[in-house]
Amino acid sequence: MEHTRIDTSVPHPARRYSYWLGGKDHFAADRASGDAIAAAFPAVVELARANRAFLGRAVRHVAEAGVRQFLDIGTGLPAPDNTHEVAQQVAAESRVVYVDNDPIVMMHAQALLVGDPRGRTAYLEADVREPRLILEHQALRDTLDFSRPVALLLVTTLHFVHDDEQVAQIVRELIAPLAPGSFVVLSHGTMDFSNAEGIAAYERMFAARGTDVRARSRATIAGWLEGLELVEPGIVPVADWRPADPAARRPVSPDLGIVGVVARKP
């Protein structure tokens, strides 16, 4: 595949996220963008790490529920406890397809593709805004069997799509072909926990394109998942979804938040 030219002068969410997680695969523009957001919302780095921990707990839950296939859209750069690593700890035969639209992530695909040989991992470069291309991609069809349950992962991915109706349509298209017993693992930025000052800071940054994240409410997210069964405790801050640590050690933000949810298709 011929890769898109990498423009390191423009910040990219995957590289900025890597910066917040303490990774090494980022450039000056990513660091500047990350620092600007952190200056306005100091909890964002801690929230990013809480979101990564949520991903691990959610994948483990789904794998322990018997699912052996995972479609991880917006996977980002390699970091500890990638989806296939967590899933294959539960069941070595688990199969994972990673999807991202950053060419640098594609360059690091080999790191993601080192999984248990009893399972399988694949990677495809695509954008969540084009769900049909993802679902019809040969690499996906060669790896996952959609007649059996699949876990669809949309972890801090949809808030980079700004149009509300487009996001709702994306979710509908991705859920439609999933077999009964499939799961959706989703996390998303929200201002539900924010005070007036935090909301005003967010609106200023978004208007000035200081952030590319479109925060949405838990009610909006619940609407995307209509017809699915929400796994307890429902749509909650990512740090509070079946946490492994006491409440006193979980990040609390009065400005920017990330909620997570796991839902099952009946």
mmCIF file of C-alpha atoms in Angstrom:
data_model
loop_
_atom_site.group_PDB
_atom_site.id
_atom_site.type_symbol
_atom_site.label_atom_id
_atom_site.label_comp_id
_atom_site.label_asym_id
_atom_site.label_seq_id
_atom_site.Cartn_x
_atom_site.Cartn_y
_atom_site.Cartn_z
ATOM 1 C CA MET A 1 0.000 0.000 0.000
ATOM 2 C CA GLU A 2 1.238 3.481 -0.811
ATOM 3 C CA HIS A 3 1.126 5.468 2.420
ATOM 4 C CA THR A 4 -0.095 9.026 2.716
ATOM 5 C CA ARG A 5 2.675 11.576 3.197
ATOM 6 C CA ILE A 6 3.178 12.221 6.907
ATOM 7 C CA ASP A 7 2.847 15.920 7.764
ATOM 8 C CA THR A 8 4.595 16.270 11.108
ATOM 9 C CA SER A 9 3.739 19.989 11.285
ATOM 10 C CA VAL A 10 0.065 19.138 11.942
ATOM 11 C CA PRO A 11 -0.844 17.565 15.293
ATOM 12 C CA HIS A 12 -2.506 14.162 15.151
ATOM 13 C CA PRO A 13 -4.687 12.654 17.914
ATOM 14 C CA ALA A 14 -2.828 9.312 17.972
ATOM 15 C CA ARG A 15 0.547 10.990 18.426
ATOM 16 C CA ARG A 16 -0.794 13.473 20.982
ATOM 17 C CA TYR A 17 -2.315 10.585 22.934
ATOM 18 C CA SER A 18 1.040 8.801 22.812
ATOM 19 C CA TYR A 19 2.635 11.956 24.257
ATOM 20 C CA TRP A 20 0.148 12.056 27.136
ATOM 21 C CA LEU A 21 0.708 8.354 27.826
ATOM 22 C CA GLY A 22 4.466 8.890 28.015
ATOM 23 C CA GLY A 23 5.257 7.354 24.618
ATOM 24 C CA LYS A 24 7.987 8.417 22.221
ATOM 25 C CA ASP A 25 6.216 8.589 18.857
ATOM 26 C CA HIS A 26 5.271 12.262 18.579
ATOM 27 C CA PHE A 27 6.518 15.517 17.117
ATOM 28 C CA ALA A 28 6.723 19.165 18.150
ATOM 29 C CA ALA A 29 3.243 19.951 16.811
ATOM 30 C CA ASP A 30 1.742 17.061 18.780
ATOM 31 C CA ARG A 31 3.490 18.152 21.978
ATOM 32 C CA ALA A 32 2.444 21.776 21.510
ATOM 33 C CA SER A 33 -1.167 20.737 20.940
ATOM 34 C CA GLY A 34 -1.080 18.403 23.941
ATOM 35 C CA ASP A 35 0.438 21.073 26.189
ATOM 36 C CA ALA A 36 -2.141 23.663 25.093
ATOM 37 C CA ILE A 37 -5.028 21.356 25.905
ATOM 38 C CA ALA A 38 -3.440 20.340 29.215
ATOM 39 C CA ALA A 39 -2.998 24.014 30.132
ATOM 40 C CA ALA A 40 -6.737 24.579 29.730
ATOM 41 C CA PHE A 41 -7.748 21.197 31.175
ATOM 42 C CA PRO A 42 -5.043 20.039 33.627
ATOM 43 C CA ALA A 43 -6.681 16.651 34.219
ATOM 44 C CA VAL A 44 -6.454 15.607 30.566
ATOM 45 C CA VAL A 45 -3.238 13.590 30.918
ATOM 46 C CA GLU A 46 -4.587 11.660 33.896
ATOM 47 C CA LEU A 47 -7.857 11.139 32.043
ATOM 48 C CA ALA A 48 -5.998 9.780 29.005
ATOM 49 C CA ARG A 49 -4.286 7.230 31.212
ATOM 50 C CA ALA A 50 -7.589 6.343 32.902
ATOM 51 C CA ASN A 51 -9.094 5.827 29.450
ATOM 52 C CA ARG A 52 -6.282 3.444 28.515
ATOM 53 C CA ALA A 53 -6.918 1.463 31.703
ATOM 54 C CA PHE A 54 -10.647 1.351 30.877
ATOM 55 C CA LEU A 55 -9.798 -0.182 27.496
ATOM 56 C CA GLY A 56 -7.896 -2.980 29.203
ATOM 57 C CA ARG A 57 -10.643 -3.743 31.718
ATOM 58 C CA ALA A 58 -13.346 -3.653 29.058
ATOM 59 C CA VAL A 59 -11.461 -5.953 26.682
ATOM 60 C CA ARG A 60 -10.834 -8.393 29.501
ATOM 61 C CA HIS A 61 -14.522 -8.369 30.447
ATOM 62 C CA VAL A 62 -15.620 -9.043 26.873
ATOM 63 C CA ALA A 63 -13.033 -11.793 26.412
ATOM 64 C CA GLU A 64 -14.097 -13.430 29.676
ATOM 65 C CA ALA A 65 -17.682 -13.290 28.357
ATOM 66 C CA GLY A 66 -16.572 -15.558 25.519
ATOM 67 C CA VAL A 67 -15.914 -13.177 22.623
ATOM 68 C CA ARG A 68 -12.843 -14.092 20.589
ATOM 69 C CA GLN A 69 -12.966 -11.425 17.859
ATOM 70 C CA PHE A 70 -12.168 -7.722 18.224
ATOM 71 C CA LEU A 71 -12.437 -4.784 15.808
ATOM 72 C CA ASP A 72 -10.475 -1.888 17.312
ATOM 73 C CA ILE A 73 -11.111 1.335 15.351
ATOM 74 C CA GLY A 74 -8.879 4.298 16.160
ATOM 75 C CA THR A 75 -6.362 2.100 17.912
ATOM 76 C CA GLY A 76 -3.539 4.644 18.011
ATOM 77 C CA LEU A 77 0.135 3.944 18.481
ATOM 78 C CA PRO A 78 1.382 0.836 20.285
ATOM 79 C CA ALA A 79 1.352 1.125 24.069
ATOM 80 C CA PRO A 80 1.361 -1.373 26.941
ATOM 81 C CA ASP A 81 -1.679 -3.670 27.056
ATOM 82 C CA ASN A 82 -2.769 -3.404 23.440
ATOM 83 C CA THR A 83 -6.124 -5.025 22.686
ATOM 84 C CA HIS A 84 -4.659 -8.260 21.343
ATOM 85 C CA GLU A 85 -2.352 -8.603 24.354
ATOM 86 C CA VAL A 86 -5.220 -8.336 26.843
ATOM 87 C CA ALA A 87 -7.582 -10.534 24.822
ATOM 88 C CA GLN A 88 -4.989 -13.240 24.187
ATOM 89 C CA GLN A 89 -4.137 -13.376 27.883
ATOM 90 C CA VAL A 90 -7.718 -14.580 28.365
ATOM 91 C CA ALA A 91 -7.913 -16.694 25.203
ATOM 92 C CA ALA A 92 -4.839 -17.231 23.045
ATOM 93 C CA GLU A 93 -6.979 -17.851 19.958
ATOM 94 C CA SER A 94 -8.445 -14.318 20.004
ATOM 95 C CA ARG A 95 -8.376 -12.422 16.697
ATOM 96 C CA VAL A 96 -7.971 -8.654 16.459
ATOM 97 C CA VAL A 97 -8.206 -6.173 13.595
ATOM 98 C CA TYR A 98 -6.716 -2.748 14.286
ATOM 99 C CA VAL A 99 -7.871 0.297 12.303
ATOM 100 C CA ASP A 100 -6.333 3.773 12.271
ATOM 101 C CA ASN A 101 -5.967 6.604 9.771
ATOM 102 C CA ASP A 102 -2.469 7.764 10.808
ATOM 103 C CA PRO A 103 0.333 6.597 8.479
ATOM 104 C CA ILE A 104 2.751 6.592 11.415
ATOM 105 C CA VAL A 105 0.544 4.050 13.161
ATOM 106 C CA MET A 106 0.717 1.964 9.986
ATOM 107 C CA MET A 107 4.514 2.173 10.147
ATOM 108 C CA HIS A 108 4.344 0.691 13.649
ATOM 109 C CA ALA A 109 1.980 -2.092 12.589
ATOM 110 C CA GLN A 110 4.641 -4.739 13.063
ATOM 111 C CA ALA A 111 4.682 -3.966 16.781
ATOM 112 C CA LEU A 112 0.923 -4.548 16.908
ATOM 113 C CA LEU A 113 1.087 -7.680 14.806
ATOM 114 C CA VAL A 114 3.229 -9.637 17.226
ATOM 115 C CA GLY A 115 0.573 -11.718 18.918
ATOM 116 C CA ASP A 116 0.028 -15.283 20.024
ATOM 117 C CA PRO A 117 0.359 -17.523 16.939
ATOM 118 C CA ARG A 118 -2.748 -19.421 18.048
ATOM 119 C CA GLY A 119 -4.752 -16.252 17.326
ATOM 120 C CA ARG A 120 -4.396 -13.618 14.670
ATOM 121 C CA THR A 121 -3.917 -9.863 14.405
ATOM 122 C CA ALA A 122 -4.301 -7.667 11.345
ATOM 123 C CA TYR A 123 -4.047 -3.962 10.665
ATOM 124 C CA LEU A 124 -5.720 -1.757 8.078
ATOM 125 C CA GLU A 125 -5.315 1.945 7.390
ATOM 126 C CA ALA A 126 -8.775 3.511 7.197
ATOM 127 C CA ASP A 127 -10.918 6.257 8.689
ATOM 128 C CA VAL A 128 -13.888 5.741 11.009
ATOM 129 C CA ARG A 129 -15.770 8.248 8.819
ATOM 130 C CA GLU A 130 -15.911 5.551 6.134
ATOM 131 C CA PRO A 131 -17.374 2.535 7.955
ATOM 132 C CA ARG A 132 -18.316 0.710 4.766
ATOM 133 C CA LEU A 133 -14.695 0.677 3.593
ATOM 134 C CA ILE A 134 -13.678 -0.789 6.942
ATOM 135 C CA LEU A 135 -16.363 -3.467 6.936
ATOM 136 C CA GLU A 136 -15.671 -4.480 3.340
ATOM 137 C CA HIS A 137 -11.875 -4.472 3.661
ATOM 138 C CA GLN A 138 -10.313 -7.786 2.715
ATOM 139 C CA ALA A 139 -7.963 -7.804 5.718
ATOM 140 C CA LEU A 140 -10.973 -7.598 8.016
ATOM 141 C CA ARG A 141 -12.890 -10.298 6.159
ATOM 142 C CA ASP A 142 -9.834 -12.560 6.196
ATOM 143 C CA THR A 143 -9.481 -12.188 9.975
ATOM 144 C CA LEU A 144 -12.955 -11.895 11.507
ATOM 145 C CA ASP A 145 -16.076 -14.019 11.024
ATOM 146 C CA PHE A 146 -19.106 -11.745 11.319
ATOM 147 C CA SER A 147 -21.450 -14.702 11.719
ATOM 148 C CA ARG A 148 -19.999 -14.982 15.235
ATOM 149 C CA PRO A 149 -19.833 -12.334 17.994
ATOM 150 C CA VAL A 150 -17.373 -9.483 17.559
ATOM 151 C CA ALA A 151 -16.344 -6.782 20.023
ATOM 152 C CA LEU A 152 -16.413 -3.374 18.331
ATOM 153 C CA LEU A 153 -14.056 -0.930 20.050
ATOM 154 C CA LEU A 154 -14.568 2.808 19.571
ATOM 155 C CA VAL A 155 -12.375 4.109 22.379
ATOM 156 C CA THR A 156 -11.901 7.918 22.281
ATOM 157 C CA THR A 157 -12.481 7.836 18.526
ATOM 158 C CA LEU A 158 -15.904 9.313 17.777
ATOM 159 C CA HIS A 159 -15.325 12.667 19.454
ATOM 160 C CA PHE A 160 -12.951 13.535 16.604
ATOM 161 C CA VAL A 161 -15.934 13.499 14.234
ATOM 162 C CA HIS A 162 -17.718 16.808 14.758
ATOM 163 C CA ASP A 163 -21.025 16.250 12.970
ATOM 164 C CA ASP A 164 -23.563 14.676 15.339
ATOM 165 C CA GLU A 165 -25.679 12.985 12.675
ATOM 166 C CA GLN A 166 -22.593 11.614 10.948
ATOM 167 C CA VAL A 167 -21.459 10.004 14.194
ATOM 168 C CA ALA A 168 -24.888 8.465 14.778
ATOM 169 C CA GLN A 169 -24.828 7.036 11.240
ATOM 170 C CA ILE A 170 -21.295 5.668 11.708
ATOM 171 C CA VAL A 171 -22.325 3.823 14.853
ATOM 172 C CA ARG A 172 -25.450 2.430 13.194
ATOM 173 C CA GLU A 173 -23.474 1.146 10.208
ATOM 174 C CA LEU A 174 -20.817 -0.478 12.361
ATOM 175 C CA ILE A 175 -23.280 -2.167 14.722
ATOM 176 C CA ALA A 176 -25.693 -3.399 12.041
ATOM 177 C CA PRO A 177 -23.632 -6.394 10.785
ATOM 178 C CA LEU A 178 -22.608 -7.569 14.260
ATOM 179 C CA ALA A 179 -23.973 -10.951 15.294
ATOM 180 C CA PRO A 180 -26.098 -11.345 18.445
ATOM 181 C CA GLY A 181 -23.844 -11.635 21.473
ATOM 182 C CA SER A 182 -21.468 -8.995 20.105
ATOM 183 C CA PHE A 183 -20.301 -6.097 22.265
ATOM 184 C CA VAL A 184 -19.577 -2.405 21.749
ATOM 185 C CA VAL A 185 -16.850 -0.807 23.889
ATOM 186 C CA LEU A 186 -16.987 2.969 23.621
ATOM 187 C CA SER A 187 -15.476 5.984 25.342
ATOM 188 C CA HIS A 188 -15.995 9.645 24.528
ATOM 189 C CA GLY A 189 -15.169 13.134 25.774
ATOM 190 C CA THR A 190 -17.930 14.921 27.693
ATOM 191 C CA MET A 191 -18.622 18.162 29.518
ATOM 192 C CA ASP A 192 -21.331 16.570 31.673
ATOM 193 C CA PHE A 193 -19.255 16.986 34.821
ATOM 194 C CA SER A 194 -18.082 20.506 34.035
ATOM 195 C CA ASN A 195 -18.787 23.783 35.767
ATOM 196 C CA ALA A 196 -19.592 26.950 33.835
ATOM 197 C CA GLU A 197 -15.948 28.001 33.745
ATOM 198 C CA GLY A 198 -14.842 24.664 32.310
ATOM 199 C CA ILE A 199 -17.550 24.699 29.640
ATOM 200 C CA ALA A 200 -16.585 28.251 28.649
ATOM 201 C CA ALA A 201 -12.910 27.245 28.342
ATOM 202 C CA TYR A 202 -13.845 24.284 26.172
ATOM 203 C CA GLU A 203 -16.071 26.366 23.889
ATOM 204 C CA ARG A 204 -13.299 28.947 23.427
ATOM 205 C CA MET A 205 -10.766 26.267 22.521
ATOM 206 C CA PHE A 206 -13.136 24.502 20.150
ATOM 207 C CA ALA A 207 -14.110 27.749 18.421
ATOM 208 C CA ALA A 208 -10.433 28.621 17.991
ATOM 209 C CA ARG A 209 -9.672 25.053 16.881
ATOM 210 C CA GLY A 210 -7.476 24.686 19.933
ATOM 211 C CA THR A 211 -8.994 21.244 20.370
ATOM 212 C CA ASP A 212 -10.345 18.856 17.757
ATOM 213 C CA VAL A 213 -12.556 17.006 20.249
ATOM 214 C CA ARG A 214 -16.338 17.471 20.133
ATOM 215 C CA ALA A 215 -17.589 16.752 23.641
ATOM 216 C CA ARG A 216 -21.011 15.099 23.873
ATOM 217 C CA SER A 217 -23.440 14.182 26.631
ATOM 218 C CA ARG A 218 -24.129 10.763 28.102
ATOM 219 C CA ALA A 219 -27.690 11.087 26.790
ATOM 220 C CA THR A 220 -26.384 11.479 23.243
ATOM 221 C CA ILE A 221 -24.121 8.453 23.628
ATOM 222 C CA ALA A 222 -26.997 6.402 25.038
ATOM 223 C CA GLY A 223 -28.999 7.249 21.910
ATOM 224 C CA TRP A 224 -26.329 5.681 19.702
ATOM 225 C CA LEU A 225 -26.654 2.439 21.662
ATOM 226 C CA GLU A 226 -30.442 2.165 21.567
ATOM 227 C CA GLY A 227 -31.475 -1.488 21.313
ATOM 228 C CA LEU A 228 -28.314 -2.738 23.025
ATOM 229 C CA GLU A 229 -28.028 -3.944 26.607
ATOM 230 C CA LEU A 230 -25.741 -1.709 28.682
ATOM 231 C CA VAL A 231 -23.387 -3.683 30.889
ATOM 232 C CA GLU A 232 -23.366 -2.458 34.498
ATOM 233 C CA PRO A 233 -22.526 0.216 35.586
ATOM 234 C CA GLY A 234 -23.678 1.778 32.292
ATOM 235 C CA ILE A 235 -22.251 5.050 30.964
ATOM 236 C CA VAL A 236 -19.886 6.346 33.625
ATOM 237 C CA PRO A 237 -16.508 8.108 33.882
ATOM 238 C CA VAL A 238 -13.900 5.715 32.505
ATOM 239 C CA ALA A 239 -12.152 5.504 35.867
ATOM 240 C CA ASP A 240 -15.406 4.313 37.447
ATOM 241 C CA TRP A 241 -16.148 1.488 34.996
ATOM 242 C CA ARG A 242 -15.504 -1.650 37.087
ATOM 243 C CA PRO A 243 -12.409 -0.039 38.636
ATOM 244 C CA ALA A 244 -9.479 -1.923 40.061
ATOM 245 C CA ASP A 245 -8.441 0.911 42.385
ATOM 246 C CA PRO A 246 -10.198 2.745 45.253
ATOM 247 C CA ALA A 247 -12.225 5.871 44.513
ATOM 248 C CA ALA A 248 -9.683 8.132 46.216
ATOM 249 C CA ARG A 249 -7.088 7.228 43.578
ATOM 250 C CA ARG A 250 -9.279 7.842 40.535
ATOM 251 C CA PRO A 251 -8.983 11.070 38.508
ATOM 252 C CA VAL A 252 -11.679 13.663 39.081
ATOM 253 C CA SER A 253 -12.034 16.565 36.659
ATOM 254 C CA PRO A 254 -14.282 19.633 37.063
ATOM 255 C CA ASP A 255 -13.763 20.536 33.412
ATOM 256 C CA LEU A 256 -13.158 17.852 30.791
ATOM 257 C CA GLY A 257 -14.281 14.254 31.271
ATOM 258 C CA ILE A 258 -14.245 10.923 29.443
ATOM 259 C CA VAL A 259 -17.100 8.470 29.854
ATOM 260 C CA GLY A 260 -16.999 4.812 28.950
ATOM 261 C CA VAL A 261 -19.576 2.126 28.319
ATOM 262 C CA VAL A 262 -19.791 -1.514 27.315
ATOM 263 C CA ALA A 263 -22.983 -2.670 25.589
ATOM 264 C CA ARG A 264 -24.122 -6.089 24.359
ATOM 265 C CA LYS A 265 -26.137 -6.754 21.211
ATOM 266 C CA PRO A 266 -28.999 -9.137 22.111
#
